[in-house]
């Protein structure tokens, strides 16, 4: 720990013509300081090395009282980086009674190694991408952040012998035997046709949609306007650089900024498509959004291979447990409702503080208070917009109030054994079963413990319904159902698709999650409208009234674990720079960002 004689230090500063305020000035992550909030933000830390900022009182900075609001993966990642940088007074305040946020595995029988579970939240990790032009395989760099986090937690927890060890296994994304149940069409076997049967006999079991001439012409214009394979490769190598490229000129080979056009406006106004063609070609059925989601989801969905966590994705946040417990760090069931900002300091340089207000019970008339120097808020804006907050700049306030979110519902059903693996055309893993039954969309079968089939006497669980509200608007109806009604509806659909004889194999155990109804998230993931990335992301990289905002909603991609991890790293670095800890920020960037992001 560095120490100094305060009087001598002040004399040295005066001789150098430097004031205490200048010496302790935060380093803002702004364009003026060499940061690119809409691109590779971490490159700015390297630039600070060349500026040689003066040293700071490191010990005092690392004793700052910091609250992290939310124990999802972004908040947990921020905690890990601050802890490893030597911060000694960091507390995590979590509204629920568990770690993980929207990473949530539901175990229907037993625990992880009984292998009857499904993911209520994030469920898979895209690993690599094959460039169609060069045929070369590239790691998807932002997923590498997640893999490095897993490696770090395994190292901290003692390796494979630890009960918290995280093991990656293959996620089976596709199956030729997935059932395609549309328009009630069945094969002579009585089951719907498989993906392979439709491919081998086109037109026999499917009714391809035929576009009119105007729609075909507009579609051709659209494909010519969107970036090609080179852009997908850039996203795989650096999602950050690709995002900057998209913002500057993502459409029409750089002629039009990507985030300024909604899908609807670009199709109907720029390409002059008819309203009918625009409605047909709106790829996300989300006309207010830009094509950015279409692009990055396209990259991920085209991944050559996928991974998931053996025993369930919840094992990732749970692996933080030993570190958090050893430092008595987490306070569960602390549901923040208000934040106040006041100058409570009496000593020079102590500055202003934050008070986080919460109730032990919603019926309480009096708030409890937790006071800190800084708060790093990882809670979704769908929750934060319900809080009473200090006065904030208009753009930050609008981001909290107006950022658009998507919703989804998942329903999982447990069966006595894996009947899908013993059918005439066995289905092993994948989410390849699709249907036009309203409210079902797709069915996902376990990618873990595969091949057990009839030899596995234990139960197993399928995700029997997975729908997002942006493209499956019937989710609004599903949310109005009670749990029991929704589960029965899905069970009836599974029996219709797989055969009525499978109904008797249902164990009666189920899990249902509609994230819009979850009080701790009030939505599934961010789904920004056109312009919201370009306008809002730069303000997330500013400190507002001693608050830093992180979470997948503040990153460049949404609905994927890598976005939460990226924002968690950024939040920790931002906190370090706010306190002038350039060396620590640089070390964090070199460890977490530099090795994986290709330039």
PDB file of C-alpha atoms in Angstrom, residues 130-327:
ATOM      1  CA  UNK A 130     -17.388 -19.978 -40.582  1.00  0.00           C
ATOM      2  CA  UNK A 131     -16.864 -17.207 -43.109  1.00  0.00           C
ATOM      3  CA  UNK A 132     -18.737 -18.316 -46.277  1.00  0.00           C
ATOM      4  CA  UNK A 133     -16.164 -16.637 -48.513  1.00  0.00           C
ATOM      5  CA  UNK A 134     -12.893 -17.962 -47.073  1.00  0.00           C
ATOM      6  CA  UNK A 135     -14.372 -21.068 -45.395  1.00  0.00           C
ATOM      7  CA  UNK A 136     -12.192 -20.159 -42.402  1.00  0.00           C
ATOM      8  CA  UNK A 137     -13.488 -20.623 -38.872  1.00  0.00           C
ATOM      9  CA  UNK A 138     -13.364 -17.702 -36.419  1.00  0.00           C
ATOM     10  CA  UNK A 139     -14.118 -17.569 -32.710  1.00  0.00           C
ATOM     11  CA  UNK A 140     -16.979 -15.239 -31.869  1.00  0.00           C
ATOM     12  CA  UNK A 141     -14.954 -12.806 -29.805  1.00  0.00           C
ATOM     13  CA  UNK A 142     -17.621 -11.503 -27.453  1.00  0.00           C
ATOM     14  CA  UNK A 143     -18.474 -15.062 -26.393  1.00  0.00           C
ATOM     15  CA  UNK A 144     -14.813 -15.474 -25.520  1.00  0.00           C
ATOM     16  CA  UNK A 145     -15.435 -12.974 -22.715  1.00  0.00           C
ATOM     17  CA  UNK A 146     -17.869 -15.467 -21.188  1.00  0.00           C
ATOM     18  CA  UNK A 147     -15.431 -18.349 -21.607  1.00  0.00           C
ATOM     19  CA  UNK A 148     -12.678 -16.327 -19.936  1.00  0.00           C
ATOM     20  CA  UNK A 149     -15.029 -15.529 -17.062  1.00  0.00           C
ATOM     21  CA  UNK A 150     -15.722 -19.258 -16.686  1.00  0.00           C
ATOM     22  CA  UNK A 151     -11.998 -20.041 -16.729  1.00  0.00           C
ATOM     23  CA  UNK A 152     -11.328 -17.382 -14.100  1.00  0.00           C
ATOM     24  CA  UNK A 153     -14.063 -18.667 -11.790  1.00  0.00           C
ATOM     25  CA  UNK A 154     -12.827 -22.242 -12.182  1.00  0.00           C
ATOM     26  CA  UNK A 155      -9.334 -21.088 -11.245  1.00  0.00           C
ATOM     27  CA  UNK A 156     -10.578 -19.165  -8.202  1.00  0.00           C
ATOM     28  CA  UNK A 157     -12.701 -22.116  -7.055  1.00  0.00           C
ATOM     29  CA  UNK A 158      -9.890 -24.660  -7.239  1.00  0.00           C
ATOM     30  CA  UNK A 159     -10.442 -26.433 -10.536  1.00  0.00           C
ATOM     31  CA  UNK A 160     -12.292 -29.624 -11.389  1.00  0.00           C
ATOM     32  CA  UNK A 161     -12.456 -30.923  -7.829  1.00  0.00           C
ATOM     33  CA  UNK A 162     -14.566 -27.981  -6.714  1.00  0.00           C
ATOM     34  CA  UNK A 163     -18.357 -28.461  -6.478  1.00  0.00           C
ATOM     35  CA  UNK A 164     -18.563 -25.060  -8.203  1.00  0.00           C
ATOM     36  CA  UNK A 165     -16.524 -26.159 -11.227  1.00  0.00           C
ATOM     37  CA  UNK A 166     -18.178 -25.140 -14.498  1.00  0.00           C
ATOM     38  CA  UNK A 167     -18.002 -27.632 -17.347  1.00  0.00           C
ATOM     39  CA  UNK A 168     -18.948 -26.623 -20.872  1.00  0.00           C
ATOM     40  CA  UNK A 169     -20.703 -29.160 -23.065  1.00  0.00           C
ATOM     41  CA  UNK A 170     -22.041 -29.047 -26.605  1.00  0.00           C
ATOM     42  CA  UNK A 171     -25.356 -27.348 -27.175  1.00  0.00           C
ATOM     43  CA  UNK A 172     -27.131 -29.149 -30.013  1.00  0.00           C
ATOM     44  CA  UNK A 173     -28.690 -26.383 -32.056  1.00  0.00           C
ATOM     45  CA  UNK A 174     -30.268 -28.291 -34.937  1.00  0.00           C
ATOM     46  CA  UNK A 175     -31.751 -31.695 -35.692  1.00  0.00           C
ATOM     47  CA  UNK A 176     -32.890 -33.015 -39.056  1.00  0.00           C
ATOM     48  CA  UNK A 177     -35.564 -34.921 -37.146  1.00  0.00           C
ATOM     49  CA  UNK A 178     -37.184 -31.859 -35.614  1.00  0.00           C
ATOM     50  CA  UNK A 179     -40.931 -31.930 -36.293  1.00  0.00           C
ATOM     51  CA  UNK A 180     -42.525 -29.248 -38.485  1.00  0.00           C
ATOM     52  CA  UNK A 181     -46.180 -29.007 -37.584  1.00  0.00           C
ATOM     53  CA  UNK A 182     -47.858 -26.401 -39.766  1.00  0.00           C
ATOM     54  CA  UNK A 183     -51.385 -26.254 -41.146  1.00  0.00           C
ATOM     55  CA  UNK A 184     -52.142 -29.561 -39.413  1.00  0.00           C
ATOM     56  CA  UNK A 185     -50.079 -31.508 -41.993  1.00  0.00           C
ATOM     57  CA  UNK A 186     -48.969 -35.011 -40.945  1.00  0.00           C
ATOM     58  CA  UNK A 187     -47.137 -37.920 -42.536  1.00  0.00           C
ATOM     59  CA  UNK A 188     -48.649 -41.422 -42.870  1.00  0.00           C
ATOM     60  CA  UNK A 189     -47.021 -42.260 -39.507  1.00  0.00           C
ATOM     61  CA  UNK A 190     -49.380 -39.805 -37.862  1.00  0.00           C
ATOM     62  CA  UNK A 191     -46.587 -37.486 -36.826  1.00  0.00           C
ATOM     63  CA  UNK A 192     -45.737 -34.155 -38.452  1.00  0.00           C
ATOM     64  CA  UNK A 193     -42.998 -34.261 -41.099  1.00  0.00           C
ATOM     65  CA  UNK A 194     -39.403 -33.783 -40.026  1.00  0.00           C
ATOM     66  CA  UNK A 195     -36.999 -31.123 -41.263  1.00  0.00           C
ATOM     67  CA  UNK A 196     -35.278 -33.783 -43.374  1.00  0.00           C
ATOM     68  CA  UNK A 197     -38.500 -35.143 -44.882  1.00  0.00           C
ATOM     69  CA  UNK A 198     -39.546 -31.667 -46.009  1.00  0.00           C
ATOM     70  CA  UNK A 199     -36.111 -31.022 -47.519  1.00  0.00           C
ATOM     71  CA  UNK A 200     -36.151 -34.338 -49.383  1.00  0.00           C
ATOM     72  CA  UNK A 201     -39.701 -33.919 -50.684  1.00  0.00           C
ATOM     73  CA  UNK A 202     -40.267 -30.211 -51.271  1.00  0.00           C
ATOM     74  CA  UNK A 203     -43.881 -29.257 -51.752  1.00  0.00           C
ATOM     75  CA  UNK A 204     -45.266 -32.504 -50.386  1.00  0.00           C
ATOM     76  CA  UNK A 205     -45.502 -31.553 -46.738  1.00  0.00           C
ATOM     77  CA  UNK A 206     -45.059 -27.796 -46.818  1.00  0.00           C
ATOM     78  CA  UNK A 207     -46.646 -24.837 -48.538  1.00  0.00           C
ATOM     79  CA  UNK A 208     -43.871 -22.344 -49.342  1.00  0.00           C
ATOM     80  CA  UNK A 209     -44.917 -18.730 -49.115  1.00  0.00           C
ATOM     81  CA  UNK A 210     -44.968 -17.105 -52.540  1.00  0.00           C
ATOM     82  CA  UNK A 211     -44.313 -13.364 -52.601  1.00  0.00           C
ATOM     83  CA  UNK A 212     -45.883 -11.058 -55.127  1.00  0.00           C
ATOM     84  CA  UNK A 213     -43.707  -9.204 -57.641  1.00  0.00           C
ATOM     85  CA  UNK A 214     -43.509  -6.009 -55.586  1.00  0.00           C
ATOM     86  CA  UNK A 215     -42.412  -7.888 -52.469  1.00  0.00           C
ATOM     87  CA  UNK A 216     -39.779  -9.817 -54.420  1.00  0.00           C
ATOM     88  CA  UNK A 217     -38.413  -6.582 -55.869  1.00  0.00           C
ATOM     89  CA  UNK A 218     -38.340  -4.872 -52.478  1.00  0.00           C
ATOM     90  CA  UNK A 219     -36.670  -7.892 -50.924  1.00  0.00           C
ATOM     91  CA  UNK A 220     -33.937  -7.723 -53.582  1.00  0.00           C
ATOM     92  CA  UNK A 221     -33.370  -4.047 -52.770  1.00  0.00           C
ATOM     93  CA  UNK A 222     -33.224  -4.844 -49.065  1.00  0.00           C
ATOM     94  CA  UNK A 223     -30.640  -7.597 -49.468  1.00  0.00           C
ATOM     95  CA  UNK A 224     -28.507  -5.267 -51.584  1.00  0.00           C
ATOM     96  CA  UNK A 225     -28.783  -2.578 -48.882  1.00  0.00           C
ATOM     97  CA  UNK A 226     -27.764  -4.677 -45.887  1.00  0.00           C
ATOM     98  CA  UNK A 227     -24.110  -5.488 -45.145  1.00  0.00           C
ATOM     99  CA  UNK A 228     -22.758  -8.728 -46.566  1.00  0.00           C
ATOM    100  CA  UNK A 229     -20.571 -11.547 -45.301  1.00  0.00           C
ATOM    101  CA  UNK A 230     -17.671  -9.219 -44.600  1.00  0.00           C
ATOM    102  CA  UNK A 231     -19.726  -7.436 -41.970  1.00  0.00           C
ATOM    103  CA  UNK A 232     -20.702 -10.715 -40.292  1.00  0.00           C
ATOM    104  CA  UNK A 233     -17.013 -11.582 -40.120  1.00  0.00           C
ATOM    105  CA  UNK A 234     -16.260  -8.182 -38.583  1.00  0.00           C
ATOM    106  CA  UNK A 235     -18.928  -8.825 -35.935  1.00  0.00           C
ATOM    107  CA  UNK A 236     -17.321 -12.182 -35.121  1.00  0.00           C
ATOM    108  CA  UNK A 237     -13.880 -10.599 -34.785  1.00  0.00           C
ATOM    109  CA  UNK A 238     -14.996  -7.446 -32.944  1.00  0.00           C
ATOM    110  CA  UNK A 239     -18.632  -6.670 -32.230  1.00  0.00           C
ATOM    111  CA  UNK A 240     -17.388  -3.267 -31.033  1.00  0.00           C
ATOM    112  CA  UNK A 241     -15.831  -2.255 -34.349  1.00  0.00           C
ATOM    113  CA  UNK A 242     -18.822  -3.634 -36.214  1.00  0.00           C
ATOM    114  CA  UNK A 243     -21.138  -1.555 -34.058  1.00  0.00           C
ATOM    115  CA  UNK A 244     -19.199   1.613 -34.816  1.00  0.00           C
ATOM    116  CA  UNK A 245     -19.308   0.736 -38.517  1.00  0.00           C
ATOM    117  CA  UNK A 246     -23.059   0.180 -38.270  1.00  0.00           C
ATOM    118  CA  UNK A 247     -23.632   3.513 -36.562  1.00  0.00           C
ATOM    119  CA  UNK A 248     -21.548   5.426 -39.106  1.00  0.00           C
ATOM    120  CA  UNK A 249     -22.792   3.770 -42.281  1.00  0.00           C
ATOM    121  CA  UNK A 250     -24.307   0.355 -41.832  1.00  0.00           C
ATOM    122  CA  UNK A 251     -26.679   0.572 -44.776  1.00  0.00           C
ATOM    123  CA  UNK A 252     -26.062   0.914 -48.503  1.00  0.00           C
ATOM    124  CA  UNK A 253     -22.286   0.368 -48.291  1.00  0.00           C
ATOM    125  CA  UNK A 254     -21.805   3.208 -45.853  1.00  0.00           C
ATOM    126  CA  UNK A 255     -24.172   5.694 -47.472  1.00  0.00           C
ATOM    127  CA  UNK A 256     -26.735   5.626 -44.662  1.00  0.00           C
ATOM    128  CA  UNK A 257     -26.229   5.405 -40.870  1.00  0.00           C
ATOM    129  CA  UNK A 258     -27.584   2.103 -39.609  1.00  0.00           C
ATOM    130  CA  UNK A 259     -29.186   3.243 -36.362  1.00  0.00           C
ATOM    131  CA  UNK A 260     -31.107   6.149 -37.875  1.00  0.00           C
ATOM    132  CA  UNK A 261     -33.486   3.944 -39.867  1.00  0.00           C
ATOM    133  CA  UNK A 262     -36.197   1.752 -38.389  1.00  0.00           C
ATOM    134  CA  UNK A 263     -37.041  -1.368 -40.347  1.00  0.00           C
ATOM    135  CA  UNK A 264     -40.421   0.050 -41.284  1.00  0.00           C
ATOM    136  CA  UNK A 265     -39.087   3.439 -42.403  1.00  0.00           C
ATOM    137  CA  UNK A 266     -36.240   2.022 -44.432  1.00  0.00           C
ATOM    138  CA  UNK A 267     -38.445  -0.467 -46.262  1.00  0.00           C
ATOM    139  CA  UNK A 268     -41.353   1.847 -46.925  1.00  0.00           C
ATOM    140  CA  UNK A 269     -39.734   5.284 -47.208  1.00  0.00           C
ATOM    141  CA  UNK A 270     -36.211   4.708 -48.499  1.00  0.00           C
ATOM    142  CA  UNK A 271     -36.773   1.587 -50.612  1.00  0.00           C
ATOM    143  CA  UNK A 272     -40.310   2.696 -51.531  1.00  0.00           C
ATOM    144  CA  UNK A 273     -41.821  -0.701 -50.755  1.00  0.00           C
ATOM    145  CA  UNK A 274     -45.567  -1.007 -50.515  1.00  0.00           C
ATOM    146  CA  UNK A 275     -47.144  -1.296 -47.103  1.00  0.00           C
ATOM    147  CA  UNK A 276     -47.847  -4.944 -47.816  1.00  0.00           C
ATOM    148  CA  UNK A 277     -44.220  -5.618 -48.827  1.00  0.00           C
ATOM    149  CA  UNK A 278     -42.979  -3.760 -45.758  1.00  0.00           C
ATOM    150  CA  UNK A 279     -45.222  -5.820 -43.506  1.00  0.00           C
ATOM    151  CA  UNK A 280     -44.033  -9.076 -45.092  1.00  0.00           C
ATOM    152  CA  UNK A 281     -40.327  -8.227 -45.036  1.00  0.00           C
ATOM    153  CA  UNK A 282     -40.073  -6.688 -41.569  1.00  0.00           C
ATOM    154  CA  UNK A 283     -37.635  -9.334 -40.371  1.00  0.00           C
ATOM    155  CA  UNK A 284     -38.306  -9.014 -36.641  1.00  0.00           C
ATOM    156  CA  UNK A 285     -41.970  -8.002 -36.893  1.00  0.00           C
ATOM    157  CA  UNK A 286     -40.700  -5.076 -34.859  1.00  0.00           C
ATOM    158  CA  UNK A 287     -41.025  -2.048 -37.124  1.00  0.00           C
ATOM    159  CA  UNK A 288     -39.665   0.456 -34.582  1.00  0.00           C
ATOM    160  CA  UNK A 289     -36.258  -1.259 -34.328  1.00  0.00           C
ATOM    161  CA  UNK A 290     -33.295  -0.968 -36.679  1.00  0.00           C
ATOM    162  CA  UNK A 291     -31.772  -3.881 -38.597  1.00  0.00           C
ATOM    163  CA  UNK A 292     -28.926  -4.115 -36.049  1.00  0.00           C
ATOM    164  CA  UNK A 293     -30.657  -6.879 -34.079  1.00  0.00           C
ATOM    165  CA  UNK A 294     -31.258  -8.730 -37.332  1.00  0.00           C
ATOM    166  CA  UNK A 295     -27.529  -8.522 -38.084  1.00  0.00           C
ATOM    167  CA  UNK A 296     -26.079  -9.714 -34.787  1.00  0.00           C
ATOM    168  CA  UNK A 297     -28.765 -12.344 -34.242  1.00  0.00           C
ATOM    169  CA  UNK A 298     -27.996 -13.507 -37.774  1.00  0.00           C
ATOM    170  CA  UNK A 299     -24.339 -13.963 -36.839  1.00  0.00           C
ATOM    171  CA  UNK A 300     -25.145 -15.849 -33.663  1.00  0.00           C
ATOM    172  CA  UNK A 301     -27.789 -18.046 -35.267  1.00  0.00           C
ATOM    173  CA  UNK A 302     -25.317 -18.930 -38.040  1.00  0.00           C
ATOM    174  CA  UNK A 303     -22.759 -20.141 -35.519  1.00  0.00           C
ATOM    175  CA  UNK A 304     -21.019 -23.342 -36.513  1.00  0.00           C
ATOM    176  CA  UNK A 305     -21.010 -24.690 -32.966  1.00  0.00           C
ATOM    177  CA  UNK A 306     -22.587 -23.889 -29.627  1.00  0.00           C
ATOM    178  CA  UNK A 307     -21.923 -24.554 -25.944  1.00  0.00           C
ATOM    179  CA  UNK A 308     -23.903 -24.690 -22.733  1.00  0.00           C
ATOM    180  CA  UNK A 309     -23.090 -25.464 -19.105  1.00  0.00           C
ATOM    181  CA  UNK A 310     -23.410 -29.003 -17.825  1.00  0.00           C
ATOM    182  CA  UNK A 311     -25.890 -28.985 -14.968  1.00  0.00           C
ATOM    183  CA  UNK A 312     -27.545 -25.754 -16.025  1.00  0.00           C
ATOM    184  CA  UNK A 313     -26.593 -22.162 -16.788  1.00  0.00           C
ATOM    185  CA  UNK A 314     -27.296 -21.137 -13.185  1.00  0.00           C
ATOM    186  CA  UNK A 315     -24.020 -22.799 -12.278  1.00  0.00           C
ATOM    187  CA  UNK A 316     -22.270 -19.753 -13.768  1.00  0.00           C
ATOM    188  CA  UNK A 317     -23.619 -17.144 -11.313  1.00  0.00           C
ATOM    189  CA  UNK A 318     -23.524 -19.690  -8.492  1.00  0.00           C
ATOM    190  CA  UNK A 319     -19.776 -20.052  -9.073  1.00  0.00           C
ATOM    191  CA  UNK A 320     -19.391 -16.513  -7.709  1.00  0.00           C
ATOM    192  CA  UNK A 321     -20.813 -17.792  -4.416  1.00  0.00           C
ATOM    193  CA  UNK A 322     -17.585 -18.727  -2.600  1.00  0.00           C
ATOM    194  CA  UNK A 323     -15.996 -15.358  -3.386  1.00  0.00           C
ATOM    195  CA  UNK A 324     -19.069 -13.427  -2.286  1.00  0.00           C
ATOM    196  CA  UNK A 325     -19.571 -15.483   0.867  1.00  0.00           C
ATOM    197  CA  UNK A 326     -15.946 -15.203   1.953  1.00  0.00           C
ATOM    198  CA  UNK A 327     -16.271 -11.417   1.868  1.00  0.00           C
TER     199      UNK A 327
END
